Coordinates of C-alpha atoms in Angstrom, one line a residue:
Chain T
M1 CA 0.0 0.0 0.0
L2 CA 1.5 3.3 -1.1
L3 CA -0.8 5.6 0.9
R4 CA -3.0 4.6 3.8
A5 CA -5.2 7.3 5.4
Q6 CA -7.2 6.0 8.3
N7 CA -10.1 7.8 10.0
V8 CA -8.6 11.2 9.2
S9 CA -10.5 14.1 10.9
R10 CA -9.9 17.8 11.0
S11 CA -11.8 20.5 12.8
F12 CA -11.5 24.3 12.6
G13 CA -12.6 25.5 16.0
A14 CA -16.1 24.1 16.5
L15 CA -16.5 23.2 12.8
L16 CA -15.8 19.6 12.0
A17 CA -14.7 19.9 8.3
L18 CA -13.7 16.3 8.0
S19 CA -14.8 13.5 10.3
G20 CA -13.1 10.2 9.8
A21 CA -12.2 9.8 6.1
S22 CA -10.2 6.8 5.1
L23 CA -8.4 6.1 1.8
D24 CA -6.1 3.4 0.7
V25 CA -4.1 4.0 -2.5
T26 CA -2.0 1.2 -4.1
E27 CA 0.9 2.0 -6.4
G28 CA 0.0 2.8 -9.9
E29 CA -3.6 3.9 -9.3
I30 CA -5.5 7.0 -10.3
V31 CA -8.0 7.8 -7.5
G32 CA -10.5 10.6 -7.8
L33 CA -11.9 12.6 -4.9
I34 CA -15.3 14.2 -5.7
G35 CA -18.1 15.8 -3.7
P36 CA -20.1 19.1 -3.6
N37 CA -18.5 22.3 -2.3
G38 CA -17.7 22.2 1.3
A39 CA -17.8 18.4 1.4
G40 CA -14.3 18.2 3.0
K41 CA -12.4 16.9 0.0
S42 CA -10.0 19.8 0.0
T43 CA -9.5 19.5 3.7
F44 CA -8.7 15.8 3.3
F45 CA -6.4 16.6 0.4
N46 CA -4.5 19.2 2.4
C47 CA -4.1 16.7 5.3
V48 CA -2.6 14.1 3.0
A49 CA -0.3 16.8 1.5
G50 CA 0.9 17.9 4.9
D51 CA -0.5 21.4 4.7
L52 CA -2.9 20.7 7.4
T53 CA -2.3 18.6 10.5
P54 CA -5.2 16.2 11.1
T55 CA -6.9 16.5 14.5
G56 CA -7.6 12.8 14.5
G57 CA -6.6 9.6 12.6
N58 CA -3.3 8.8 10.9
I59 CA -1.7 8.8 7.5
L60 CA 1.0 6.3 6.4
F61 CA 3.0 6.7 3.3
N62 CA 5.1 3.7 2.3
D63 CA 4.6 2.5 5.9
V64 CA 6.1 5.8 7.3
D65 CA 3.8 7.8 9.6
V66 CA 3.4 11.2 7.9
T67 CA 0.4 12.4 10.0
R68 CA 2.3 15.3 11.5
A69 CA 5.1 15.7 9.0
T70 CA 5.8 19.1 7.5
P71 CA 5.0 19.9 3.8
E72 CA 8.7 19.9 3.0
A73 CA 9.1 16.4 4.6
H74 CA 6.2 15.2 2.4
A75 CA 7.9 16.5 -0.7
K76 CA 11.2 14.8 0.4
L77 CA 9.4 11.5 0.9
G78 CA 7.8 11.7 -2.5
I79 CA 4.4 13.2 -2.1
G80 CA 3.9 16.1 -4.5
R81 CA 0.9 18.4 -4.7
T82 CA -0.4 21.2 -6.9
F83 CA -2.5 24.1 -5.7
Q84 CA -6.1 24.8 -6.7
V85 CA -5.2 28.4 -7.4
P86 CA -1.7 28.2 -9.1
A87 CA 0.9 29.4 -6.7
T88 CA 3.3 30.4 -9.5
F89 CA 6.6 32.2 -8.5
V90 CA 5.8 35.1 -10.8
E91 CA 9.1 36.9 -10.4
L92 CA 11.0 33.9 -11.6
S93 CA 11.2 32.5 -15.2
I94 CA 9.4 29.3 -16.0
L95 CA 12.7 27.4 -16.1
E96 CA 13.6 28.8 -12.7
N97 CA 10.2 27.8 -11.3
V98 CA 10.8 24.2 -12.3
M99 CA 14.4 24.4 -11.1
V100 CA 13.2 25.2 -7.6
G101 CA 11.4 21.8 -7.7
A102 CA 14.4 20.0 -9.3
F103 CA 16.8 21.2 -6.6
L104 CA 15.2 18.8 -4.1
R105 CA 16.9 15.8 -5.8
H106 CA 19.7 17.6 -7.5
P107 CA 21.7 19.9 -5.2
D108 CA 24.0 20.9 -8.1
R109 CA 22.8 23.8 -10.3
N110 CA 23.7 22.2 -13.6
D111 CA 22.0 18.9 -12.7
A112 CA 18.9 20.7 -11.5
R113 CA 18.8 22.7 -14.7
A114 CA 19.1 19.6 -16.8
A115 CA 16.4 17.8 -14.8
A116 CA 14.1 20.9 -15.0
L117 CA 14.6 21.1 -18.8
E118 CA 13.6 17.5 -19.2
V119 CA 10.4 18.1 -17.2
I120 CA 9.7 21.3 -19.2
E121 CA 10.0 19.3 -22.4
F122 CA 7.7 16.6 -21.1
T123 CA 5.0 19.1 -20.1
G124 CA 5.2 21.0 -23.3
L125 CA 6.5 24.3 -21.9
K126 CA 9.8 24.2 -23.8
A127 CA 8.9 27.1 -26.2
V128 CA 8.4 29.5 -23.3
A129 CA 11.0 28.1 -20.8
S130 CA 13.0 31.3 -20.4
A131 CA 10.0 33.7 -20.3
P132 CA 9.0 35.2 -16.9
A133 CA 6.3 33.1 -15.3
R134 CA 4.1 36.1 -14.9
T135 CA 3.5 36.1 -18.7
L136 CA 1.6 32.8 -18.4
G137 CA -2.2 32.6 -18.4
T138 CA -4.2 30.2 -16.2
P139 CA -3.8 27.1 -18.5
G140 CA 0.0 27.8 -18.6
R141 CA 0.2 28.3 -14.9
K142 CA -1.6 25.1 -14.2
R143 CA 0.8 23.3 -16.5
L144 CA 3.8 24.9 -14.8
E145 CA 2.3 23.9 -11.4
I146 CA 2.4 20.3 -12.6
A147 CA 5.9 20.7 -14.2
R148 CA 7.3 22.1 -11.0
V149 CA 6.0 19.3 -8.8
L150 CA 7.1 16.7 -11.3
A151 CA 10.6 18.0 -11.0
T152 CA 10.6 16.9 -7.3
Q153 CA 10.2 13.3 -8.6
P154 CA 7.1 12.4 -6.6
K155 CA 5.9 8.8 -6.2
L156 CA 2.4 10.1 -5.4
L157 CA 1.0 13.2 -7.1
L158 CA -1.9 15.0 -5.6
L159 CA -3.7 17.2 -8.2
D160 CA -6.0 19.8 -6.7
E161 CA -8.5 20.8 -9.5
A162 CA -5.6 21.0 -11.9
L163 CA -8.0 21.1 -14.8
A164 CA -10.6 23.6 -13.4
G165 CA -11.0 26.8 -15.4
L166 CA -9.7 25.3 -18.7
T167 CA -11.5 25.3 -22.0
P168 CA -12.7 21.9 -23.3
S169 CA -9.8 21.6 -25.7
E170 CA -7.3 22.5 -22.9
V171 CA -9.0 19.9 -20.7
Q172 CA -8.3 17.3 -23.4
D173 CA -4.6 18.3 -23.5
A174 CA -4.4 18.2 -19.7
I175 CA -6.1 14.8 -19.6
A176 CA -3.5 13.6 -22.0
L177 CA -0.7 15.0 -19.8
V178 CA -2.1 13.3 -16.7
R179 CA -2.1 10.0 -18.7
R180 CA 1.5 10.5 -19.7
I181 CA 2.4 11.2 -16.0
H182 CA 0.6 8.1 -14.9
A183 CA 2.4 6.1 -17.6
K184 CA 5.7 7.1 -16.0
G185 CA 4.6 5.1 -13.0
I186 CA 3.4 7.9 -10.8
T187 CA 0.4 7.3 -8.6
I188 CA -2.2 10.0 -8.8
V189 CA -4.9 11.3 -6.5
I190 CA -7.0 13.9 -8.2
V191 CA -9.6 16.3 -6.8
E192 CA -11.9 17.4 -9.6
H193 CA -15.3 19.0 -10.2
I194 CA -15.5 18.2 -13.9
M195 CA -17.2 14.8 -14.0
E196 CA -15.9 14.1 -17.5
V197 CA -12.3 14.2 -16.1
I198 CA -13.0 11.9 -13.3
L199 CA -14.9 9.4 -15.5
T200 CA -12.1 9.2 -18.1
L201 CA -9.2 9.3 -15.7
A202 CA -10.0 7.7 -12.4
Q203 CA -10.0 4.0 -11.8
R204 CA -11.5 4.5 -8.4
V205 CA -13.5 7.3 -6.9
L206 CA -14.1 8.4 -3.3
V207 CA -17.2 10.6 -2.8
F208 CA -17.2 13.1 0.1
N209 CA -20.3 14.8 1.6
Q210 CA -20.4 16.9 4.8
G211 CA -17.1 15.7 6.0
V212 CA -17.5 12.0 5.5
T213 CA -17.0 9.6 2.7
I214 CA -20.3 8.4 1.4
A215 CA -19.3 6.1 -1.4
T216 CA -16.4 4.5 -3.1
G217 CA -16.0 2.4 -6.2
T218 CA -15.4 2.7 -9.9
P219 CA -16.6 5.9 -11.5
R220 CA -19.6 4.1 -13.0
E221 CA -20.7 2.6 -9.7
V222 CA -20.4 5.9 -8.0
V223 CA -22.4 7.8 -10.5
D224 CA -25.3 5.4 -10.2
N225 CA -25.1 5.4 -6.4
T226 CA -28.3 6.9 -4.8
A227 CA -26.4 8.5 -1.9
V228 CA -24.1 10.3 -4.3
I229 CA -27.0 11.6 -6.5
E230 CA -28.7 12.8 -3.3
A231 CA -25.6 14.6 -2.2
Y232 CA -25.2 16.4 -5.5
L233 CA -28.8 17.0 -6.6
G234 CA -31.0 16.5 -3.6
R235 CA -33.5 13.8 -2.5
R236 CA -36.1 14.2 -5.2
H237 CA -33.7 13.7 -8.0
A238 CA -32.3 10.7 -6.3
R239 CA -35.8 9.1 -6.1
N240 CA -36.4 9.8 -9.8
A241 CA -33.0 8.4 -10.7
G242 CA -33.8 5.3 -8.7
A243 CA -37.1 4.8 -10.4
H244 CA -35.5 5.0 -13.8
A245 CA -32.7 2.6 -13.0
P246 CA -33.0 -0.8 -14.6
Chain E
M1 CA 29.1 42.9 -20.8
F2 CA 32.5 41.5 -19.9
R3 CA 34.3 44.6 -21.1
F4 CA 31.9 46.8 -19.2
G5 CA 32.7 44.8 -16.0
I6 CA 36.5 45.3 -16.6
I7 CA 36.0 49.1 -17.0
V8 CA 33.9 49.3 -13.9
C9 CA 36.4 47.4 -11.8
A10 CA 39.3 49.5 -13.1
A11 CA 37.3 52.7 -12.3
F12 CA 36.8 51.5 -8.7
L13 CA 40.5 50.5 -8.4
L14 CA 42.0 53.6 -9.9
Y15 CA 39.5 56.2 -8.5
P16 CA 41.7 57.4 -5.6
F17 CA 44.4 58.4 -8.0
F18 CA 42.2 61.0 -9.6
L19 CA 41.0 62.7 -6.4
P20 CA 41.2 66.4 -6.0
D21 CA 41.2 66.2 -2.2
D22 CA 40.4 64.0 0.8
F23 CA 36.8 65.1 0.8
Y24 CA 36.0 63.0 -2.2
G25 CA 38.1 60.2 -0.9
R26 CA 36.1 60.1 2.3
M27 CA 32.8 60.2 0.4
A28 CA 33.9 57.4 -1.8
A29 CA 34.9 55.3 1.2
E30 CA 31.5 56.1 2.7
V31 CA 29.8 55.0 -0.5
L32 CA 31.6 51.6 -0.4
L33 CA 30.8 51.2 3.3
A34 CA 27.1 51.9 2.7
A35 CA 27.2 49.5 -0.2
I36 CA 28.6 46.8 2.1
G37 CA 25.8 47.3 4.7
A38 CA 23.1 47.5 2.1
S39 CA 24.4 44.4 0.2
A40 CA 24.4 42.5 3.5
W41 CA 20.8 43.6 4.2
N42 CA 20.0 42.6 0.6
I43 CA 20.7 38.9 1.3
L44 CA 17.9 38.7 3.8
G45 CA 15.6 41.5 2.6
G46 CA 16.2 41.4 -1.1
Y47 CA 16.8 37.7 -2.0
A48 CA 14.9 36.0 0.8
G49 CA 12.3 38.8 0.9
Q50 CA 12.2 39.1 4.7
I51 CA 12.1 42.9 5.2
S52 CA 14.1 43.5 8.4
V53 CA 13.9 47.0 9.9
G54 CA 16.1 46.0 12.7
H55 CA 19.5 45.4 11.0
A56 CA 20.9 48.3 13.1
V57 CA 21.2 45.7 15.8
F58 CA 23.9 43.9 13.9
F59 CA 25.5 47.1 12.6
G60 CA 25.6 48.3 16.2
I61 CA 27.1 45.1 17.6
G62 CA 29.7 45.2 14.9
A63 CA 30.5 48.8 15.5
Y64 CA 30.7 48.4 19.3
A65 CA 32.9 45.3 19.4
P66 CA 36.2 46.8 18.1
L67 CA 36.0 49.9 20.3
L68 CA 35.0 47.9 23.3
I69 CA 37.9 45.5 22.8
F70 CA 40.1 48.5 22.5
T71 CA 38.8 50.5 25.5
K72 CA 38.5 47.5 27.9
F73 CA 41.5 45.4 26.9
G74 CA 43.8 47.7 24.9
L75 CA 43.8 45.3 22.0
P76 CA 43.9 46.5 18.4
P77 CA 40.2 47.3 17.4
I78 CA 40.4 44.9 14.5
V79 CA 40.3 42.0 17.0
G80 CA 36.7 43.0 17.6
V81 CA 35.6 42.3 14.1
P82 CA 35.3 38.5 14.5
V83 CA 33.9 39.1 18.0
G84 CA 31.2 41.3 16.5
I85 CA 30.4 38.6 13.9
L86 CA 30.1 35.9 16.6
V87 CA 27.9 38.0 18.8
S88 CA 25.7 39.0 15.8
T89 CA 25.2 35.4 14.7
A90 CA 24.4 34.4 18.2
V91 CA 21.8 37.2 18.4
T92 CA 20.3 36.1 15.0
V93 CA 19.4 32.7 16.4
V94 CA 17.8 34.3 19.4
I95 CA 15.9 36.8 17.2
G96 CA 15.3 34.6 14.2
L97 CA 13.7 31.6 15.7
P98 CA 10.7 33.5 17.2
T99 CA 10.4 36.3 14.6
F100 CA 10.5 33.9 11.6
R101 CA 7.1 32.5 12.7
L102 CA 5.8 35.9 11.5
T103 CA 5.5 36.9 7.9
G104 CA 5.3 40.1 5.9
H105 CA 4.6 43.3 7.9
Y106 CA 4.5 41.4 11.2
F107 CA 8.0 40.2 10.7
S108 CA 9.2 43.8 9.9
M109 CA 7.4 45.2 13.0
A110 CA 8.9 42.6 15.3
T111 CA 12.4 43.4 14.0
I112 CA 11.8 47.1 14.8
A113 CA 10.7 46.2 18.3
V114 CA 13.8 44.0 19.0
A115 CA 16.2 46.7 17.6
E116 CA 14.7 49.5 19.7
L117 CA 14.8 47.3 22.8
I118 CA 18.5 46.6 22.3
R119 CA 19.2 50.3 21.6
L120 CA 17.6 51.2 24.9
V121 CA 19.6 48.6 26.8
I122 CA 22.8 49.8 25.2
S123 CA 21.9 53.5 26.0
N124 CA 21.6 52.6 29.7
W125 CA 24.4 50.2 30.1
D126 CA 27.5 51.9 31.6
Y127 CA 29.9 49.1 30.7
V128 CA 29.5 50.0 27.0
G129 CA 29.5 53.7 27.6
A130 CA 25.8 54.2 28.0
A131 CA 24.5 57.2 26.1
T132 CA 28.0 58.7 25.5
G133 CA 29.3 55.7 23.5
L134 CA 32.9 54.6 23.0
M135 CA 36.0 56.1 21.4
G136 CA 38.7 54.4 19.4
P137 CA 42.5 55.1 19.5
A138 CA 43.2 58.8 19.0
V139 CA 46.5 58.1 17.4
A140 CA 47.5 54.8 15.8
R141 CA 49.9 52.9 18.0
T142 CA 50.8 50.5 15.2
W143 CA 49.4 50.1 11.8
L144 CA 47.3 47.2 13.3
D145 CA 45.1 49.9 14.9
L146 CA 43.9 50.7 11.3
S147 CA 43.7 54.3 12.2
F148 CA 44.7 56.4 9.2
R149 CA 44.5 60.1 8.5
S150 CA 43.9 59.6 4.8
P151 CA 40.7 58.0 3.6
I152 CA 42.5 56.1 0.9
P153 CA 43.5 53.0 3.0
Y154 CA 39.9 52.7 4.2
Y155 CA 38.7 53.0 0.6
Y156 CA 40.8 50.0 -0.4
I157 CA 39.8 47.9 2.7
F158 CA 36.1 48.6 2.0
L159 CA 36.5 47.8 -1.7
A160 CA 38.1 44.5 -0.8
V161 CA 35.4 43.6 1.6
L162 CA 32.6 44.6 -0.8
A163 CA 34.2 42.6 -3.6
C164 CA 34.3 39.5 -1.3
L165 CA 30.7 40.0 -0.3
L166 CA 29.4 40.5 -3.8
L167 CA 31.4 37.5 -5.0
L168 CA 29.9 35.3 -2.3
T169 CA 26.4 36.7 -3.1
W170 CA 26.9 36.1 -6.8
H171 CA 27.9 32.5 -6.1
L172 CA 24.9 31.9 -3.7
Q173 CA 22.4 33.5 -6.0
R174 CA 23.3 30.9 -8.7
S175 CA 23.2 28.0 -6.3
R176 CA 20.4 26.1 -4.7
M177 CA 20.5 28.6 -1.8
G178 CA 19.7 31.5 -4.0
Y179 CA 16.9 29.8 -5.8
Y180 CA 15.3 28.7 -2.5
W181 CA 15.5 32.2 -1.2
R182 CA 13.7 33.6 -4.2
A183 CA 11.1 30.9 -4.0
I184 CA 10.6 31.8 -0.3
R185 CA 10.2 35.4 -1.2
A186 CA 7.7 34.5 -3.9
G187 CA 5.6 32.3 -1.7
E188 CA 6.4 30.2 1.4
R189 CA 3.5 27.8 1.0
P190 CA 4.3 26.7 -2.5
A191 CA 8.0 26.7 -1.7
R192 CA 7.4 24.3 1.2
S193 CA 5.3 22.0 -1.0
L194 CA 8.4 21.7 -3.3
G195 CA 10.5 20.6 -0.4
V196 CA 12.1 23.9 0.6
P197 CA 12.9 23.9 4.3
V198 CA 11.7 27.5 4.7
V199 CA 12.7 28.3 8.3
R200 CA 16.2 26.8 7.8
Y201 CA 16.9 28.8 4.6
K202 CA 15.6 32.0 6.1
L203 CA 17.9 31.4 9.0
Y204 CA 20.9 30.9 6.7
A205 CA 20.0 34.2 5.0
L206 CA 19.7 36.0 8.4
L207 CA 23.1 34.5 9.6
L208 CA 24.9 35.7 6.5
S209 CA 23.2 39.0 6.4
A210 CA 23.8 39.7 10.1
G211 CA 27.4 38.6 9.9
F212 CA 28.2 41.0 7.0
T213 CA 26.1 43.8 8.5
S214 CA 28.2 43.4 11.6
V215 CA 31.4 43.7 9.5
A216 CA 30.0 46.9 8.0
G217 CA 29.4 48.2 11.5
S218 CA 33.0 47.3 12.5
L219 CA 34.4 49.0 9.5
Y220 CA 32.4 52.1 10.3
S221 CA 33.7 52.4 13.8
L222 CA 37.3 51.6 12.6
M223 CA 37.1 54.6 10.2
V224 CA 35.2 57.0 12.4
G225 CA 36.8 56.0 15.7
F226 CA 33.7 56.7 17.7
I227 CA 30.3 55.1 18.2
D228 CA 27.2 56.0 20.3
P229 CA 23.8 54.2 20.6
E230 CA 22.1 56.4 18.1
S231 CA 24.6 56.0 15.2
G232 CA 25.1 52.3 16.0
F233 CA 21.7 51.0 16.9
G234 CA 19.3 53.9 15.8
I235 CA 16.3 52.9 13.6
L236 CA 17.5 55.4 11.0
K237 CA 20.5 53.1 10.4
S238 CA 18.1 50.2 9.6
V239 CA 16.1 52.5 7.4
E240 CA 19.2 53.7 5.6
L241 CA 20.2 50.2 4.7
I242 CA 16.8 49.4 3.3
I243 CA 16.5 52.6 1.3
I244 CA 19.9 52.2 -0.3
A245 CA 19.2 48.6 -1.3
A246 CA 15.7 49.4 -2.5
L247 CA 16.7 52.5 -4.5
G248 CA 19.2 50.5 -6.5
G249 CA 17.2 47.3 -6.6
A250 CA 16.5 44.9 -3.7
G251 CA 17.2 41.3 -4.7
S252 CA 19.8 42.2 -7.4
L253 CA 23.5 41.8 -7.0
F254 CA 24.6 45.4 -7.8
G255 CA 21.4 47.2 -6.7
P256 CA 22.8 48.2 -3.3
L257 CA 26.0 49.5 -4.8
V258 CA 24.1 51.6 -7.3
G259 CA 21.8 52.8 -4.5
A260 CA 24.8 53.8 -2.3
M261 CA 26.5 55.6 -5.2
I262 CA 23.4 57.8 -5.5
L263 CA 22.3 58.2 -1.9
V264 CA 25.5 58.8 -0.1
P265 CA 26.7 61.7 -2.3
L266 CA 23.2 63.2 -2.0
Q267 CA 23.4 63.0 1.8
T268 CA 26.9 64.5 1.9
M269 CA 25.7 67.3 -0.4
T270 CA 22.6 68.2 1.6
N271 CA 24.6 68.0 4.9
S272 CA 27.3 70.4 3.6
L273 CA 24.9 72.7 1.9
Y274 CA 22.9 73.3 5.0
G275 CA 25.6 72.8 7.6
G276 CA 24.6 71.1 10.8
G277 CA 21.0 72.4 10.5
G278 CA 20.5 70.4 7.3
S279 CA 20.9 66.9 8.8
G280 CA 17.1 66.7 9.2
L281 CA 16.8 67.2 5.4
T282 CA 18.4 63.8 4.8
Y283 CA 15.4 62.1 6.4
I284 CA 13.0 64.2 4.4
I285 CA 14.8 62.9 1.3
Y286 CA 14.6 59.3 2.7
G287 CA 10.8 59.7 3.1
G288 CA 10.5 61.1 -0.4
I289 CA 12.5 58.2 -1.9
I290 CA 10.3 55.7 0.0
V291 CA 7.2 57.2 -1.4
L292 CA 8.5 57.4 -5.0
L293 CA 9.9 53.9 -5.0
A294 CA 6.8 52.3 -3.5
R295 CA 4.5 54.2 -6.0
Y296 CA 6.5 54.0 -9.2
E297 CA 9.5 51.7 -9.1
P298 CA 9.2 49.0 -6.5
G299 CA 11.9 47.1 -8.4
G300 CA 14.5 49.9 -7.9
L301 CA 16.6 51.7 -10.5
L302 CA 18.4 48.7 -11.8
D303 CA 15.1 47.0 -12.6
L304 CA 14.0 50.2 -14.5
W305 CA 17.3 50.2 -16.4
H306 CA 16.9 46.5 -17.4
R307 CA 13.4 47.2 -18.6
M308 CA 14.5 50.2 -20.6
M309 CA 17.3 48.2 -22.1
S310 CA 15.1 45.3 -23.1
R311 CA 12.6 47.7 -24.6
R312 CA 15.4 49.3 -26.7
A313 CA 16.6 45.9 -27.8
H314 CA 13.1 44.9 -28.7
R315 CA 12.7 48.1 -30.8
A316 CA 16.0 47.4 -32.5
D317 CA 14.8 43.9 -33.3
V318 CA 11.6 45.3 -34.8
A319 CA 13.5 47.8 -36.8
A320 CA 15.9 45.1 -38.0
A321 CA 13.0 42.8 -39.0
K322 CA 11.1 45.5 -40.9
P323 CA 13.3 45.8 -44.1
H324 CA 13.0 42.0 -44.6
A325 CA 9.3 42.1 -44.1
S326 CA 8.6 44.8 -46.7

């Protein structure tokens, strides 16, 4: 088991944003996390990434307890993450952004540069490598976000709505990129609103609602699950959907 | 670019041979000294983006150490330079660990508080001369006292120190350290997610910055031969370091030197124009520069220069491309 999150909870003051979510990820999987706004998927995501410390439960990565580890320790162990709103280093060039990631495994400048260039080529940013990162628009920044974290050579990649805000054709490009990353042997956990993305990419889906996981299974199973429809569309729709089901 | 560098180096090395009198020699030495201090501040404030308004602490410690060594033990003041560095770096750990939990303005405000606190302690501590301060050797006993009548020896000492500091900074800016500093300045959260140990690298920046600021302080008191709490630990010292760095360009290698070359002569001019009564004018100028920089050129003059150059290069490209197109 690559990642084992057991009974993870997190409260903000009196608000229990996440109460006892569990997730097992085996190496080579693509797992999707979905749920309506405020369902706790981002909280769970940030707990796994090390940005938030869970108030309960524990998280193991490769049998190492990372429940309370810092974000930088997560990166070192091989858990990489992107941010929902791209956190681009706008004052640096695109190559320099990626080099910051590459320095984690390559302390020497020339090695880091070579590794960064490889990733830039892989993610299709080569034409603009030396441009300042501020010149990139949202799709470019999302791509750079992925390139930067790939440069840290993660074993597990956590994508936080990496495809949100893209046009349909850009989404297709991004899906292809995620596929190529997966083909390199990197395990992926993806939070996404766009159902199309989850349906095409994820092998397994975990559905959140009001801080708990309400369903898990293949994308097809989950979409047909009454509790899931209820969570997304309300009870009446769920009844209707149930009546139409074969 | 390489030729330009050679010319600049030669100009700095040969400058003292073309001096009309000591007035300009002293001013040039002061320019270099200010550049050392601002370049030291630049490591933490410019590259790592942690705006310290309390660097006078390190400047003051560095300035007091040589004169204290001299008055208490009769040793050559220069022995105090490493002492100053040691004390400064010890203080950084004490200051750095709690204040680095704060970010942005809160960090800056905490550094002001610490610096003012230390200034008050020094002003009331008789062992270090309290409010009157300390004096250096009136007449040099040996050349080791580094007490010269002419400003030229100081000029070359400062030039050597500045060259070492800039060389080190240049090397660091190209290495992992420099990239991590700039990443921290751009955003701590994403930096940490990429495996940057933020607190550790901020502490490295503070240690280096404090050490060299302390050296700047030592050199100051070696040249002037006198130090009191206000000129060593006063908040205006901290502000001066920031303005010089920001004027030239914080976070760039030569920004602080450019800033010093503009600001120090300006200061000397206003001071001599208005005599003793004009010293307040310096701070009006500081205020004006802060407003103008913050409003129009937060990147500093070097940044403006680079943008103008790239615009010119772009225009030249367009002009060169046109005949082919038509």
